Coordinates of C-alpha atoms and ligand atoms in Angstrom, one line a residue:
Chain A
X255 CA -7.8 -2.9 -26.6
X256 CA -5.6 -5.1 -28.8
X257 CA -3.0 -5.8 -25.7
X258 CA -2.9 -9.1 -24.3
X259 CA -2.2 -9.0 -20.6
X260 CA 0.8 -10.7 -19.3
X261 CA 1.2 -9.7 -15.6
X262 CA -2.7 -10.7 -15.4
X263 CA -2.6 -13.6 -17.8
X264 CA -3.1 -16.1 -15.0
X265 CA -5.8 -14.8 -13.2
X266 CA -8.9 -16.0 -14.5
X267 CA -7.7 -19.7 -14.3
X268 CA -9.5 -21.6 -11.6
X269 CA -7.3 -21.9 -8.8
X270 CA -4.9 -19.5 -10.3
X271 CA -3.4 -19.0 -6.7
X272 CA -2.1 -22.6 -6.5
X273 CA 1.3 -24.2 -7.3
X274 CA -0.1 -26.9 -10.0
X275 CA -1.9 -24.3 -12.0
X276 CA 0.6 -22.0 -11.9
X277 CA 3.3 -24.5 -13.1
X278 CA 0.8 -25.9 -15.9
X279 CA 1.2 -22.3 -17.2
X280 CA 4.9 -22.5 -17.4
X281 CA 5.2 -21.1 -13.9
X282 CA 8.9 -21.7 -12.3
X283 CA 10.4 -22.6 -15.5
X284 CA 12.1 -19.2 -15.6
X285 CA 13.4 -19.6 -12.4
X286 CA 14.8 -23.0 -13.2
X287 CA 16.4 -21.3 -16.1
X288 CA 18.0 -18.5 -14.5
X289 CA 19.4 -21.0 -11.9
X290 CA 20.8 -23.3 -14.4
X291 CA 22.0 -21.1 -17.2
X292 CA 22.6 -17.5 -15.7
X293 CA 24.9 -16.1 -13.1
X294 CA 23.5 -13.5 -10.7
X295 CA 25.4 -10.8 -12.6
X296 CA 23.6 -12.2 -16.0
X297 CA 20.2 -11.7 -14.4
X298 CA 21.1 -8.0 -13.2
X299 CA 22.3 -7.1 -16.4
X300 CA 19.2 -8.5 -18.1
X301 CA 17.1 -6.4 -15.9
X302 CA 19.4 -3.4 -16.4
X303 CA 19.0 -4.0 -20.1
X304 CA 15.1 -4.2 -19.9
X305 CA 15.0 -0.7 -18.6
X306 CA 12.8 -1.8 -15.9
X307 CA 11.7 1.1 -13.4
X308 CA 10.2 0.3 -9.7
X309 CA 6.6 -0.1 -9.7
X310 CA 6.2 1.2 -6.1
X311 CA 5.9 4.9 -6.7
X312 CA 9.2 6.3 -7.4
X313 CA 10.2 4.6 -10.6
X314 CA 13.8 4.1 -9.5
X315 CA 15.6 1.6 -12.2
X316 CA 15.6 -1.7 -10.7
X317 CA 18.9 -2.9 -12.1
X318 CA 20.7 0.1 -11.1
X319 CA 19.5 -0.1 -7.5
X320 CA 20.6 -3.7 -7.4
X321 CA 24.1 -2.7 -8.4
X322 CA 24.4 -0.3 -5.6
X323 CA 24.9 -3.4 -3.4
X324 CA 28.5 -3.5 -2.3
X325 CA 30.6 -6.3 -4.1
X326 CA 31.7 -9.1 -2.3
X327 CA 30.1 -8.3 0.9
X328 CA 30.3 -11.2 3.5
X329 CA 26.5 -11.0 4.1
X330 CA 23.9 -11.7 4.7
X331 CA 22.1 -9.5 2.4
X332 CA 18.5 -9.0 3.1
X333 CA 15.6 -8.7 0.5
X334 CA 12.2 -6.8 1.4
X335 CA 9.2 -7.2 -0.9
X336 CA 7.2 -4.0 -0.5
X337 CA 3.4 -5.3 -0.2
X338 CA 2.3 -2.5 2.0
X339 CA 0.1 -0.8 -0.8
X340 CA -1.6 1.9 1.4
X341 CA -1.5 4.7 -0.9
X342 CA -5.2 5.7 -1.6
X343 CA -6.5 4.7 -5.0
X344 CA -4.1 1.6 -5.1
X345 CA -5.0 -2.0 -5.0
X346 CA -3.2 -3.7 -7.7
X347 CA -0.6 -5.5 -5.7
X348 CA -3.6 -7.1 -3.6
X349 CA -5.2 -8.4 -6.8
X350 CA -1.9 -9.8 -7.8
X351 CA -0.9 -11.5 -4.3
X352 CA -4.8 -12.8 -4.1
X353 CA -4.9 -14.3 -7.7
X354 CA -1.4 -15.3 -8.6
X355 CA 0.9 -15.2 -5.5
X356 CA 3.3 -17.6 -7.2
X357 CA 4.2 -15.1 -10.0
X358 CA 5.2 -12.6 -7.0
X359 CA 7.3 -15.4 -5.3
X360 CA 8.9 -16.5 -8.7
X361 CA 9.9 -12.8 -9.2
X362 CA 11.1 -12.7 -5.7
X363 CA 13.2 -15.8 -5.6
X364 CA 15.0 -14.5 -9.0
X365 CA 15.7 -11.3 -7.7
X366 CA 17.2 -12.6 -4.5
X367 CA 19.4 -15.0 -6.6
X368 CA 20.6 -11.9 -8.8
X369 CA 21.3 -9.8 -5.5
X370 CA 22.7 -12.7 -3.4
X371 CA 20.0 -12.2 -0.8
X372 CA 19.6 -15.2 1.4
X373 CA 16.4 -14.0 3.3
X374 CA 13.4 -12.3 2.4
X375 CA 10.5 -10.5 4.2
X376 CA 7.4 -9.9 2.6
X377 CA 5.9 -6.8 4.4
X378 CA 2.2 -7.2 3.9
X379 CA -0.4 -4.8 5.2
X380 CA -2.9 -6.3 7.9
X381 CA -5.7 -5.2 5.8
X382 CA -5.0 -7.7 3.2
X383 CA -6.2 -11.2 4.9
X384 CA -7.0 -13.3 1.6
X385 CA -3.5 -11.9 0.1
X386 CA -2.1 -13.1 3.4
X387 CA -3.5 -16.3 3.4
X388 CA -2.6 -16.9 -0.1
X389 CA 0.9 -15.6 0.0
X390 CA 1.4 -18.0 3.1
X391 CA 0.0 -21.0 1.3
X392 CA 2.2 -20.3 -1.8
X393 CA 5.4 -20.0 0.3
X394 CA 4.5 -23.4 2.3
X395 CA 3.9 -25.1 -1.5
X396 CA 7.2 -23.7 -2.6
X397 CA 9.0 -25.1 0.5
X398 CA 7.3 -28.3 0.0
X399 CA 8.2 -28.4 -3.8
X400 CA 12.2 -27.4 -3.3
X401 CA 11.6 -23.9 -4.7
X402 CA 12.4 -22.4 -1.4
X403 CA 14.9 -23.4 1.3
X404 CA 18.2 -25.4 1.0
X405 CA 19.7 -25.7 -2.3
X406 CA 16.6 -24.6 -4.7
X407 CA 15.8 -27.0 -7.6
X408 CA 19.3 -28.7 -6.9
X409 CA 21.2 -25.2 -8.2
X410 CA 23.0 -24.4 -5.0
X411 CA 21.2 -21.5 -4.1
X412 CA 19.2 -21.3 -0.8
X413 CA 16.6 -18.7 0.4
X414 CA 14.2 -18.3 3.1
X415 CA 11.0 -16.2 2.8
X416 CA 9.0 -15.0 5.8
X417 CA 5.7 -12.8 5.6
X418 CA 5.9 -9.8 8.2
X419 CA 2.4 -8.5 8.7
X420 CA 2.1 -4.5 9.3
X421 CA -0.3 -2.8 11.8
X422 CA -2.0 -0.1 9.8
X423 CA 0.5 2.7 9.0
X424 CA 0.9 4.2 5.5
X425 CA 4.7 5.2 6.5
X426 CA 5.5 1.6 6.7
X427 CA 5.7 1.6 2.8
X428 CA 8.4 4.1 2.9
X429 CA 11.3 1.8 2.5
X430 CA 13.2 2.8 5.8
X431 CA 9.9 3.1 7.5
X432 CA 9.4 -0.5 6.2
X433 CA 12.9 -1.6 7.5
X434 CA 12.4 0.0 11.1
X435 CA 9.1 -1.7 11.1
X436 CA 10.6 -5.0 10.4
X437 CA 13.4 -4.5 13.0
X438 CA 10.4 -4.0 15.7
X439 CA 10.4 -0.3 16.0
X440 CA 8.1 2.5 15.3
X441 CA 8.1 2.9 11.6
X442 CA 10.2 6.2 11.4
X443 CA 11.8 6.8 8.2
X444 CA 15.5 6.9 8.2
X445 CA 17.7 9.9 7.1
X446 CA 19.4 8.8 3.9
X447 CA 22.0 8.3 3.0
X448 CA 23.0 5.4 3.9
X449 CA 20.9 4.0 1.4
X450 CA 19.5 0.6 2.3
X451 CA 21.6 -0.9 -0.5
X452 CA 24.6 0.0 1.7
X453 CA 23.0 -0.2 5.0
X454 CA 19.4 -1.4 5.6
X455 CA 17.6 -4.3 7.2
X456 CA 19.6 -5.2 10.3
X457 CA 22.3 -2.7 9.1
X458 CA 23.0 -5.4 6.3
X459 CA 22.9 -4.5 2.6
X460 CA 19.2 -4.6 1.6
X461 CA 17.2 -4.3 -1.4
X462 CA 13.4 -3.2 -1.3
X463 CA 11.3 -3.9 -4.1
X464 CA 7.6 -3.3 -4.9
X465 CA 5.3 -6.7 -5.6
X466 CA 4.6 -5.7 -9.1
X467 CA 8.2 -4.7 -9.9
X468 CA 8.9 -8.4 -9.0
X469 CA 6.4 -9.9 -11.3
X470 CA 8.0 -7.7 -13.9
X471 CA 11.5 -9.4 -13.1
X472 CA 9.8 -12.9 -13.7
X473 CA 8.3 -11.8 -16.8
X474 CA 11.5 -10.3 -18.1
X475 CA 13.5 -13.5 -17.3
X476 CA 10.8 -15.6 -19.2
X477 CA 10.5 -13.1 -22.3
X478 CA 13.7 -11.1 -22.6
X479 CA 14.6 -7.6 -22.6
X480 CA 13.7 -6.7 -26.0
X481 CA 10.1 -7.9 -25.3
X482 CA 9.8 -5.6 -22.3
X483 CA 11.4 -2.6 -24.3
X484 CA 9.0 -3.4 -27.0
X485 CA 6.3 -1.3 -25.2
X486 CA 6.2 2.1 -23.5
X487 CA 7.6 5.3 -23.8
X488 CA 11.1 5.8 -25.1
X489 CA 13.4 8.2 -23.5
X490 CA 12.7 11.7 -24.1
X491 CA 15.6 13.1 -26.7
X492 CA 15.3 16.6 -24.9
X493 CA 15.9 15.1 -21.4
X494 CA 19.2 13.5 -20.8
X495 CA 17.9 11.9 -17.5
X496 CA 14.9 10.2 -19.0
X497 CA 15.6 6.5 -18.9
X498 CA 12.2 5.8 -20.7
X499 CA 9.1 4.1 -19.4
X500 CA 9.3 0.3 -20.5
X501 CA 6.9 -2.6 -20.0
X502 CA 3.6 -3.4 -19.2
X503 CA 1.9 -1.4 -16.1
X504 CA -0.9 -2.6 -13.9
X505 CA -3.5 0.5 -13.5
X506 CA -6.1 0.6 -10.6
X507 CA -8.9 2.3 -11.7
X508 CA -11.6 3.6 -9.2
X509 CA -13.9 6.4 -8.5
X510 CA -16.4 7.5 -10.8
X511 CA -16.2 5.0 -13.8
X512 CA -18.5 2.6 -14.8
X513 CA -16.2 -0.5 -14.5
X514 CA -13.6 0.1 -12.0
X515 CA -10.8 -2.6 -11.7
X516 CA -7.1 -3.6 -12.2
X517 CA -6.1 -3.3 -15.6
X518 CA -2.9 -4.2 -17.5
X519 CA -1.7 -2.0 -20.6
X520 CA 1.5 -0.8 -21.8
X521 CA 2.9 2.1 -20.1
X522 CA 1.9 5.3 -21.9
X523 CA -1.7 4.6 -22.3
X524 CA -3.6 7.9 -21.7
X525 CA -5.6 8.8 -18.8
X526 CA -8.6 9.1 -21.2
X527 CA -8.1 5.8 -23.0
X528 CA -7.8 3.9 -19.7
X529 CA -11.1 5.3 -18.6
X530 CA -13.0 5.0 -21.8
X531 CA -11.8 1.8 -22.8
X532 CA -11.2 -0.1 -19.9
X533 CA -13.4 1.6 -17.4
X534 CA -16.1 1.9 -19.6
X535 CA -16.4 5.8 -19.2
X536 CA -17.5 8.0 -16.6
X537 CA -20.7 6.7 -14.4
X538 CA -24.3 7.9 -14.7
X539 CA -23.5 9.4 -18.3
X540 CA -21.5 12.5 -16.5
X541 CA -18.4 14.3 -17.7
X542 CA -15.4 13.8 -15.7
X543 CA -14.0 16.7 -13.8
X544 CA -10.4 15.7 -12.8
X545 CA -8.4 12.4 -12.1
X546 CA -5.8 11.5 -9.6
X547 CA -2.9 10.1 -12.0
X548 CA -1.4 7.3 -9.9
X549 CA -2.4 7.6 -6.2
X550 CA -3.6 10.4 -4.1
X551 CA 0.1 11.6 -3.6
X552 CA 0.7 12.3 -7.3
X553 CA -2.1 15.1 -7.6
X554 CA -4.6 15.8 -10.1
X555 CA -5.2 16.2 -13.9
X556 CA -8.1 18.2 -15.2
X557 CA -10.4 16.5 -17.8
X558 CA -8.6 18.6 -20.3
X559 CA -5.4 17.1 -19.5
X560 CA -6.9 13.6 -19.9
X561 CA -4.7 12.9 -23.0
X562 CA -1.6 12.8 -20.5
X563 CA 0.3 9.5 -21.3
X564 CA 0.6 7.4 -18.0
X565 CA 4.4 6.8 -18.3
X566 CA 6.8 8.0 -15.7
X567 CA 7.5 11.3 -17.3
X568 CA 4.3 12.8 -18.7
X569 CA 2.5 13.4 -15.6
X570 CA 5.3 15.6 -14.2
X571 CA 4.9 17.7 -17.3
X572 CA 1.2 17.8 -16.4
X573 CA 2.0 19.3 -13.1
X574 CA 1.8 16.1 -11.2
X575 CA 4.3 14.4 -8.7
X576 CA 4.8 11.6 -11.1
X577 CA 3.2 8.3 -12.5
X578 CA 3.2 7.2 -8.8
X579 CA 1.4 3.7 -8.5
X580 CA -0.8 3.9 -11.5
X581 CA -3.9 4.2 -9.2
X582 CA -6.0 6.5 -11.3
X583 CA -9.2 7.9 -9.3
X584 CA -11.8 9.4 -11.5
X585 CA -13.9 12.4 -10.1
X586 CA -17.1 13.4 -12.1
X587 CA -18.1 17.1 -12.8
X588 CA -20.5 17.1 -9.6
X589 CA -17.6 16.5 -7.0
X590 CA -16.5 19.1 -5.1
X591 CA -12.7 20.0 -5.2
X592 CA -13.1 21.2 -1.7
X593 CA -14.2 18.0 -0.5
X594 CA -11.4 16.3 -2.5
X595 CA -8.7 18.3 -0.9
X596 CA -10.2 18.0 2.6
X597 CA -10.2 14.2 2.1
X598 CA -6.6 14.4 1.0
X599 CA -5.3 16.6 3.8
X600 CA -7.0 14.6 6.4
X601 CA -5.4 11.4 5.1
X602 CA -1.9 12.8 5.4
X603 CA -2.4 14.6 8.7
X604 CA -3.6 11.0 10.1
X605 CA -0.7 9.4 8.5
X606 CA 2.5 11.9 9.1
X607 CA 4.7 9.8 11.4
X608 CA 5.5 13.3 13.3
X609 CA 9.1 13.1 13.3
X610 CA 9.5 16.3 10.7
X611 CA 8.1 19.5 12.1
X612 CA 7.2 20.7 8.7
X613 CA 5.2 17.5 7.8
X614 CA 3.7 17.1 11.4
X615 CA 2.3 20.8 11.6
X616 CA 2.0 21.4 7.9
X617 CA -0.5 18.8 7.3
X618 CA -2.4 19.5 10.6
X619 CA -2.5 23.0 9.7
X620 CA -3.7 22.3 6.0
X621 CA -6.3 20.3 7.5
X622 CA -7.6 22.6 10.0
X623 CA -7.9 25.0 7.1
X624 CA -9.6 22.8 4.9
X625 CA -12.2 22.1 7.7
X626 CA -12.7 25.9 8.3
X627 CA -13.0 26.6 4.4
X628 CA -15.5 23.4 4.1
X629 CA -17.6 24.7 7.2
X630 CA -18.0 28.1 5.4
X631 CA -15.6 30.0 7.4
X632 CA -12.7 30.2 5.0
X633 CA -10.7 33.3 4.1
X634 CA -9.1 34.1 0.8
X635 CA -5.7 34.1 2.6
X636 CA -6.0 30.7 3.5
X637 CA -5.6 29.8 -0.1
X638 CA -2.2 31.6 -0.2
X639 CA -1.1 29.9 3.0
X640 CA -2.2 26.5 1.6
X641 CA -0.1 27.2 -1.3
X642 CA 2.6 28.2 0.8
X643 CA 2.6 24.8 2.9
X644 CA 2.3 23.0 -0.4
X645 CA 5.5 24.7 -1.9
X646 CA 7.7 24.2 1.3
X647 CA 6.8 20.6 2.9
X648 CA 8.6 17.6 1.6
X649 CA 12.0 16.1 0.5
X650 CA 11.8 18.1 -2.6
X651 CA 12.1 21.5 -0.9
X652 CA 14.3 19.7 1.6
X653 CA 12.7 20.0 4.5
X654 CA 11.6 16.6 5.8
X655 CA 12.9 13.1 6.1
X656 CA 10.7 11.1 3.8
X657 CA 8.4 11.5 0.7
X658 CA 5.1 11.6 2.5
X659 CA 5.2 15.2 3.0
X660 CA 5.9 15.7 -0.9
X661 CA 2.8 13.4 -1.2
X662 CA 0.6 15.7 0.9
X663 CA 1.8 18.7 -1.2
X664 CA 0.9 17.7 -4.6
X665 CA -2.6 17.4 -4.0
X666 CA -2.7 20.8 -2.6
X667 CA -0.6 22.4 -5.2
X668 CA -2.6 20.9 -8.2
X669 CA -6.2 21.3 -6.7
X670 CA -5.4 25.0 -5.8
X671 CA -3.3 25.7 -9.1
X672 CA -6.0 24.0 -11.2
X673 CA -9.1 24.8 -9.4
X674 CA -8.4 28.1 -8.1
X675 CA -11.6 29.7 -9.1
X676 CA -13.7 26.9 -7.6
X677 CA -12.0 27.5 -4.0
X678 CA -12.3 31.2 -4.4
X679 CA -15.8 30.9 -5.3
X680 CA -16.3 28.5 -2.4
X681 CA -14.7 30.9 0.1
X682 CA -16.8 34.0 -1.3
X683 CA -19.9 32.0 -1.4
X684 CA -19.9 28.7 0.6
X685 CA -22.6 26.4 -0.8
X686 CA -23.9 23.7 1.6
X687 CA -22.2 20.7 1.9
Chain M
X191 CA -0.6 -15.1 37.0
X192 CA 0.6 -14.9 33.3
X193 CA -1.7 -13.0 30.9
X194 CA 0.2 -14.7 28.2
X195 CA -0.9 -18.5 28.1
X196 CA 1.6 -21.3 27.4
X197 CA 0.7 -21.6 23.5
X198 CA 1.5 -17.9 23.1
X199 CA 4.8 -18.3 24.8
X200 CA 6.0 -21.2 22.9
X201 CA 5.0 -19.5 19.7
X202 CA 7.4 -16.5 20.6
X203 CA 10.5 -18.6 20.2
X204 CA 9.3 -19.7 16.7
X205 CA 8.5 -16.4 15.7
X206 CA 11.9 -15.0 16.9
X207 CA 13.6 -17.6 14.9
X208 CA 12.6 -16.1 11.7
X209 CA 14.8 -12.8 12.5
X210 CA 18.4 -12.1 13.4
X211 CA 17.4 -10.4 16.5
X212 CA 14.7 -10.7 19.1
X213 CA 13.4 -7.2 18.9
X214 CA 12.4 -7.9 15.1
X215 CA 9.5 -10.5 16.9
X216 CA 8.0 -7.6 18.5
X217 CA 5.4 -6.8 15.8
X218 CA 4.2 -10.5 15.0
X219 CA 4.3 -11.2 18.7
X220 CA 2.0 -8.3 19.1
X221 CA -0.5 -9.6 16.5
X222 CA -0.3 -13.1 18.1
X223 CA -1.3 -11.7 21.6
X224 CA -3.8 -9.3 19.9
X225 CA -5.5 -12.3 17.9
X226 CA -5.7 -14.3 21.3
X227 CA -6.7 -11.6 23.9
X228 CA -8.5 -9.1 21.7
X229 CA -6.2 -6.3 23.0
X230 CA -2.7 -5.9 24.4
X231 CA -3.0 -5.2 28.1
X232 CA 0.0 -3.6 30.0
X233 CA 0.8 -6.9 31.8
X234 CA 1.2 -8.5 28.5
X235 CA 3.4 -5.9 27.3
X236 CA 5.6 -6.4 30.4
X237 CA 5.5 -10.4 30.0
X238 CA 6.6 -10.3 26.4
X239 CA 9.1 -7.7 26.9
X240 CA 10.9 -10.3 29.3
X241 CA 10.4 -13.1 26.9
X242 CA 12.0 -11.0 24.2
X243 CA 14.9 -9.8 26.3
X244 CA 13.8 -6.1 26.0
X245 CA 12.7 -3.3 28.3
X246 CA 9.1 -3.1 28.7
X247 CA 9.2 0.6 27.3
X248 CA 10.7 -0.7 24.0
X249 CA 7.7 -2.8 23.4
X250 CA 5.1 -0.2 24.5
X251 CA 7.1 2.5 22.4
X252 CA 6.4 0.2 19.0
X253 CA 2.9 -0.8 20.1
X254 CA 2.0 2.8 20.7
X255 CA 3.1 3.8 17.2
X256 CA 0.6 1.5 15.6
X257 CA -2.9 2.5 16.0
X258 CA -4.1 -1.1 15.6
X259 CA -3.4 -2.3 19.1
X260 CA -5.4 -1.3 21.7
X261 CA -4.5 -1.6 25.7
X262 CA -7.6 -0.6 27.7
X263 CA -10.1 -3.3 27.2
X264 CA -10.8 -6.2 24.6
X265 CA -12.2 -5.0 21.2
X266 CA -15.5 -6.2 20.0
X267 CA -15.9 -9.7 18.7
X268 CA -16.2 -8.1 15.2
X269 CA -13.9 -4.9 14.3
X270 CA -15.6 -3.1 11.4
X271 CA -13.4 -0.8 9.7
X272 CA -15.3 1.6 7.0
X273 CA -13.1 3.4 4.8
X274 CA -13.2 7.1 4.5
X275 CA -10.5 7.5 1.8
X276 CA -11.0 9.1 -1.7
X277 CA -12.0 6.3 -3.9
X278 CA -14.7 5.3 -1.0
X279 CA -15.6 8.6 -0.1
X280 CA -16.4 9.5 -3.9
X281 CA -19.0 6.5 -3.7
X282 CA -20.7 7.1 -0.3
X283 CA -18.0 5.8 2.0
X284 CA -18.3 8.7 4.5
X285 CA -22.1 8.4 4.6
X286 CA -22.0 4.8 5.5
X287 CA -19.7 5.4 8.3
X288 CA -22.1 7.8 9.5
X289 CA -25.0 5.5 9.1
X290 CA -23.3 3.0 11.2
X291 CA -22.5 5.2 14.0
X292 CA -26.2 6.1 14.1
X293 CA -27.2 2.6 13.6
X294 CA -24.9 1.4 16.3
X295 CA -25.1 4.4 18.4
X296 CA -21.1 4.4 18.9
X297 CA -18.5 6.7 17.3
X298 CA -15.5 5.1 15.4
X299 CA -13.1 3.6 18.2
X300 CA -15.9 2.6 20.3
X301 CA -17.5 -0.9 21.0
X302 CA -21.1 -1.5 21.5
X303 CA -22.2 -2.3 24.9
X304 CA -23.0 -6.1 24.2
X305 CA -19.1 -6.3 23.2
X306 CA -20.3 -7.5 19.8
X307 CA -19.1 -4.6 17.4
X308 CA -16.1 -2.2 17.5
X309 CA -16.7 0.3 14.8
X310 CA -13.5 2.0 13.0
X311 CA -12.6 4.3 10.1
X312 CA -10.1 3.1 7.8
X313 CA -7.8 4.8 5.5
X314 CA -7.4 3.2 2.2
X315 CA -8.3 -0.6 2.4
X316 CA -6.7 -1.3 -0.9
X317 CA -10.0 -2.2 -2.3
X318 CA -11.0 0.8 -4.0
X319 CA -12.2 -1.0 -7.3
X320 CA -15.0 -2.3 -4.9
X321 CA -15.8 1.3 -3.2
X322 CA -17.1 1.6 -0.5
X323 CA -15.3 -1.0 1.2
X324 CA -15.5 -2.5 4.7
X325 CA -13.2 -4.7 6.4
X326 CA -14.8 -7.0 9.2
X327 CA -11.9 -8.8 11.2
X328 CA -10.4 -10.8 8.5
X329 CA -12.9 -10.3 5.7
X330 CA -13.0 -7.7 3.1
X331 CA -16.5 -6.7 1.7
X332 CA -16.9 -4.6 -1.3
X333 CA -19.4 -2.3 -3.0
X334 CA -21.2 -2.1 0.4
X335 CA -24.8 -0.3 0.5
X336 CA -27.0 0.2 3.6
X337 CA -28.8 -3.0 2.8
X338 CA -25.7 -4.9 2.9
X339 CA -24.6 -3.4 6.0
X340 CA -28.1 -4.1 7.7
X341 CA -27.7 -7.6 6.7
X342 CA -24.2 -7.8 8.0
X343 CA -24.8 -6.4 11.3
X344 CA -27.9 -8.7 11.6
X345 CA -25.8 -11.6 11.1
X346 CA -22.9 -10.3 13.6
X347 CA -25.6 -9.6 16.1
X348 CA -27.5 -13.1 15.7
X349 CA -23.9 -14.8 15.9
X350 CA -24.3 -16.4 12.5
X351 CA -21.3 -14.3 10.8
X352 CA -18.4 -16.3 10.3
X353 CA -15.0 -14.8 9.1
X354 CA -13.6 -16.0 5.8
X355 CA -10.8 -18.7 6.1
X356 CA -9.8 -18.9 2.5
Ligands
LIG977 C1 5.0 7.8 2.4 C2 5.4 6.6 1.6 C3 4.8 5.4 1.2 C4 5.2 4.4 0.4 N1 4.4 3.3 0.2 C5 4.7 2.3 -0.5 C6 4.1 1.0 -0.6 O1 2.9 0.9 -0.2 N2 4.5 0.0 -1.5 C7 5.6 0.4 -2.4 O2 6.1 -0.5 -2.9 N3 6.2 1.5 -2.3 C8 6.2 2.4 -1.4 N4 6.7 3.6 -1.3 C9 8.0 3.7 -2.1 C10 9.1 3.1 -1.4 O3 9.8 4.0 -0.6 C11 10.0 2.4 -2.2 O4 10.4 3.3 -3.3 C12 9.7 1.1 -3.3 O5 9.2 0.3 -2.5 C13 10.9 0.5 -4.1 O6 10.3 -0.5 -4.7 P1 10.4 -0.5 -6.5 O7 12.0 0.4 -6.6 O8 10.4 -1.6 -6.9 O9 9.5 0.6 -6.8 C14 6.2 4.7 -0.4 C15 7.1 5.7 -0.2 C16 6.5 6.7 0.6 C17 7.5 7.8 0.5
LIG978 S1 8.0 13.4 6.1 FE1 6.4 13.2 7.4 S2 6.1 10.7 7.2 FE2 8.2 11.3 6.5 S3 9.5 11.2 8.1 FE3 9.0 13.3 8.1 S4 7.1 13.3 9.6 FE4 7.5 11.2 9.0
LIG979 S1 -10.0 4.5 -0.8 FE1 -11.2 2.9 0.3 S2 -10.5 1.1 -0.3 FE2 -9.2 2.4 -1.2

């Protein structure tokens, strides 16, 4: 652990959430420099150079996303900060907003300047009351200090920021579900294209970025693209479509470890090092059985696969959906994979918005099968049926509108693929739960 | 008779001013009403639809999507959400929920007869590092145990529990 945190550098200071403390650490100097010395196009170019990829789950290159906005659009352009963070195992955005809300805001203001957005909405889940109060207070401090509103820091750029509080639905984090929710409708994800960059919030060009992505933007403006590219995993030479995984990442570590918490490390740290060096190892002196690599949706790696680097590509090679949100959940050797999959299927069945039949019905069937298996009434062919659901629901197989169904599928595929024997054994001889 | 008081009515225009359409104010306005009344009765839906220049069905459609808002009767003074998602379940969250059901003699979604507590299950509260996590109104509690739950419920019943304001 020789790495010095950057994204979390501020959080141990007393009153780290207040403007004076943030500014005493150099806060908002980057914004001033961007407004004085850089054109919006310069900022977009810098972010492209850095190789920053979105931290919200999909890993889409941020600079590229911004440049999909139509050129010379009469406006307005809208910006949405995705602070819905509802993926099981994921809590790093909460830590950022509670302890360093100004870093998030500075990143937001710079990003709005870069994209020409005049209004930003921060979509914050209602289960984060402290984060909400602190973000609200930080927005207030910024207006009072001329860091928001008309003619920010005298540089001619104007921006309004509003906080929009959710009402408890995971699908609101999907970017077009989020947009529908801000518009005052049920959060039914939209069919894409059109993508939000072309037609998003209120049918205007819109950028949606995750909280951590925006904090990275701020750090890139402060420290430069080369600094950002100095850590992480370079592109795989055998994969022409791999843009590499650069920069620091926040990992939420939870489950059966001695020291669960929010940790910062360069992308590419292995699951094992994260658990052992940051998390203090598996609890109760036990061995691990498996770990969720990046939020429930991404699926599992087995203990034997713990040398998988946590970057955007390696988890895919280990049979998972991807890096996801970086939320690592450790399960020890005593934890039942049947309980795991039941918990996962229950979550997705509860959260499916119901628009697409394969997702609505598939998640429900999967849950019913898991309930049956868990109650000792499972049949071996249920396992094949489950696999079939796992293979056929989602955007990837092309049967649904949004990625929630893919997220439901990967825990099924990885649990059954990697722990088939445990499931078969349990079906044949159910032990008491 | 209006169910929405004057303050809530005035608030609606302030909220709507943040958005280019009045419809976008639906969710924040539902929150404002819920904060005030503890639920969103049908009469309130009709009134706010009028104030937002929408059909009541439009507001109802949005409201019914979000499980957060209830319509039949006010929620308990304290809404206690116990997380049942994976990180919490792996550290005793489900047993904690079951314990609370027995202790309060209600199921998730129900309110104690004295109107003090509404019990709810939650999916990931985003506090997984402090599993098992419990949200009580606007305050998040981590690393919950039966003992801590007992103490919390004792304070709630005695009326000495206060929500965090910072
Ligand atoms: C079901 C579902 C839930 C999602 N939830 C979130 C979320 O809570 N926060 C988030 O940033 N992205 C979430 N995403 C990803 C967003 O759709 C989007 O890719 C992201 O906000 C883009 O920001 P980024 O490019 O900065 O990562 C979710 C996606 C899906 C399919
Ligand atoms: S995939 Fe599922 S959550 Fe996504 S739009 Fe379809 S039904 Fe809704
Ligand atoms: S799983 Fe309970 S707070 Fe995340």
